[in-house]
Amino acid sequence: MNAEQVPIIMAVGTAMLALGALLWALRVSDGARGAAKKYRDLAGERETENAALKSVLGAHPGVILVWQGEALEIEGDEITPPDVFGSSVALAGLLSFTDAAISENPTVRIVEGIADLEARDSTGQDTTLRIRLRELREQGNPFSLTIIGPSGRFLEADGRTAGARAVVWVTDSTIKGLEESSARGKFEEARQVIARDPTAFLDMLRKAPFPAWRVSGMGRLQWANPAYLAAVDVSSLDRLLEEQTTLDQTVAEQARKTISDGQEHDETRHIVVKGDRRAMRVLTFPLSGGAGAMAFDVTMQENAREELNRHVRAHDETLNHVADAVAIFSAERKLTFYNKAFRDMWDLEEAFLLDRPNHGQLLDRLRERRKLPGRPNYAEWRAEEISYYLDLDGVKEDKWSLPDGRTLSVTRQRHPMGGLLLLFKDITVQLDLQTRFNALIKTQRSTLDNLHEAVAVFGSDGRLKLHNRAFERVWDLLADLLKDTPDYDDVVEGCVPLFHDAEIWDAIKVHITDPSAGARQATTGEMRRSDGSLLTYITNPLPDGNTLIAFADVTATRRVESALRDRAEAFEAADRLKTEFVRNVSYQLRSPLTTIFGYAELLETQRNGALTERQTDHVRAILSASDHLNKLIENILDLALIEAGRMDLDLDTVNLEDLIAEGIEMVVSKAEDTEVTVRSEVVGKLGTIRGDARRIKQVLFNLVSNSLRFTEAGGEVVVAAQRAGDMVMLSVRDNGIGLEADKRATSFDSFVSGDQRGAGLGLALVKHFIHLHGGTVGMKPVEGGGLEVTCWLPAQVTVAAQAALHHAEGATLQAS
């Protein structure tokens, strides 16, 4: 190498060094740009992920409590405050859940307010949130609790570890659903934390007890937490993304709808999870590049809502069968329910009621149809009715008198679900009955006060409930003593001066106060008082448990009864004397009459020394008078036997047709003498009956003889007979002068004659003989003049019937 080459070599080396440095610089610059681009892409992904986490956490219906690292410390009663994430509505709900203002810090108020409330885990064991937080920090034990708060509210708390963090999801399960989408604002603090550490919140969602997932803009699953994997029964996330298994096709459609319109959607649907049909509340919300979703099991809430609806329907159905009209208005004063009785009572159109008019509109419609009570100031009255929504306390009742004459009882009360319940009851009939009842009570009281008998009513407690004025008068009691329902003993003390028998008063008290069946019996008795009067009393149990006691002064009645008894005994003795006298006299008259009758017949038939014509007439007159007197004596004897009850019938089988013929034959000569025709008129077959032929023949003879006496020459007497079943009708009618109505009434009495030409025993014996046979007898005038006597005889007469007839005849004769 020469000297000239050295500068050249140095120049070339310098150039190569510069080229190498340039190449190195270019290489280093390209690497830096690549690294920057890589980090920029990673930052974009993180930002997208952070946005997703922000939306997911912001959609949670409750509050999320997060303790970073070792921040969870529990010393005594104090718990270190966590970071709080959730909507403002959920946070406000938990703040109202705590009763006392423990701290001005909302986080501290939430934690300390619920830390020691009564709680139960999934196994039903009693515990507290404070205890489970300590176990979560020290042992990493997850938990699920139901916290029972004041006023019957419930919180669901689920605790998990997320790396070095402790996370608790708190949800108010008593609030109906989650907050509305308009209230789903996110806390600024939560966004900042998510921006700082999005991985932590992904870990939190992985630990969430409810399914959560994300779909791409094309609707494909991009991520899901373990709860989602368990719900669709898929073992891993990779397999899920490969198979794209969804909870339900409708859930996927809801997510696509969210992607399409960019709006949040909240729907409850029934999904089969692990073979069970569950009610799931699905929330879908837009995310950058797709949509996020969460599903909450609300089966219990839905079942409770359905059960409530069934109860409401059953309640409404029950009210529809109630006779009274029922209307329920909501807190907004809208008609929410009415039963059939309400519609019928007011005769309103179904369409009008289905439009749910408010209370004021309903009143206006009823006023237009003149169905409301007349009010001088309707506007003021209407405002008063509407005011019950604001200041009604308890139950308000009044009465409405409607223009159509009805009276309604109107009851208003607050409805348990808010609003007002109105009950309309038609009491028109009730008021009418009440008016009648009051009038009846006044009538009964007036009736009792006008009774001569003393009446008192005592209750089962022995106190006087009711009495009349006669009670005061009979026992000489002061009105003041009987006021205010006095006790039985006090009333008796006022009665003792007139009647002092304590045993009788005690016996009456037993019937009043003893509820046993033996004591609750009607009793009677007598009280002979110190003033000489005699009272009868009666105790009678009443259906309502009270006892009526009535006193009657029978002093005068007993005196009259005694006098009447003495008089009846005297009449009975006189009647016996009369009967014995008649029988004895009749017997004594028969002996001389027989002698007279025998000598008269001897004179008439004597052939020695014929009688002159005048003497013959005298003898015949003696015979006729003797025969008449003999028959009279026989009738008197028969009557005496009947009155004494000692006449017996000689019962035998009697041929009625033969008997009628013999009866007519007996009076033929007498009929020829009076020039009156006697004939029979028999209808059908009479057959035979059981009777006394002699007495029946005597009946016909007396009836025909009686008709002949009242029938003039040329007249006619008809003996008629007819059989009707077990009865036989015998009648004798004539066309004579008849008998006046006043005389017909007494014609069958003894010793009553219509023309003063007989003793008046014929018809009396007819009546008695027919009655002895168990028959009846009657008399009626014949059209055109005359009289008809009809006898009804039974076909059979028993010995028992004859004895009863004897007794009846004797009683009748004694009474007469």
PDB file of N, CA and C in Angstrom, residues 373 415 427 441 444 469:
ATOM      1  N   PRO A 373    -128.650  11.767  43.512  1.00  0.00           N
ATOM      2  CA  PRO A 373    -129.512  12.514  44.436  1.00  0.00           C
ATOM      3  C   PRO A 373    -129.546  13.995  44.059  1.00  0.00           C
ATOM      4  N   HIS A 415    -108.447   1.674  48.336  1.00  0.00           N
ATOM      5  CA  HIS A 415    -108.151   0.351  47.812  1.00  0.00           C
ATOM      6  C   HIS A 415    -106.715  -0.007  48.151  1.00  0.00           C
ATOM      7  N   ILE A 427    -130.791  -0.397  49.671  1.00  0.00           N
ATOM      8  CA  ILE A 427    -131.407  -0.683  50.980  1.00  0.00           C
ATOM      9  C   ILE A 427    -132.856  -0.224  51.005  1.00  0.00           C
ATOM     10  N   ILE A 441    -143.454  -3.176  66.026  1.00  0.00           N
ATOM     11  CA  ILE A 441    -143.040  -3.117  67.433  1.00  0.00           C
ATOM     12  C   ILE A 441    -143.952  -2.176  68.208  1.00  0.00           C
ATOM     13  N   GLN A 444    -147.250  -3.900  68.639  1.00  0.00           N
ATOM     14  CA  GLN A 444    -147.175  -4.937  69.658  1.00  0.00           C
ATOM     15  C   GLN A 444    -147.111  -4.340  71.060  1.00  0.00           C
ATOM     16  N   ARG A 469    -148.213  -2.195  80.907  1.00  0.00           N
ATOM     17  CA  ARG A 469    -148.743  -1.391  82.009  1.00  0.00           C
ATOM     18  C   ARG A 469    -149.506  -2.259  83.011  1.00  0.00           C
TER      19      ARG A 469
END
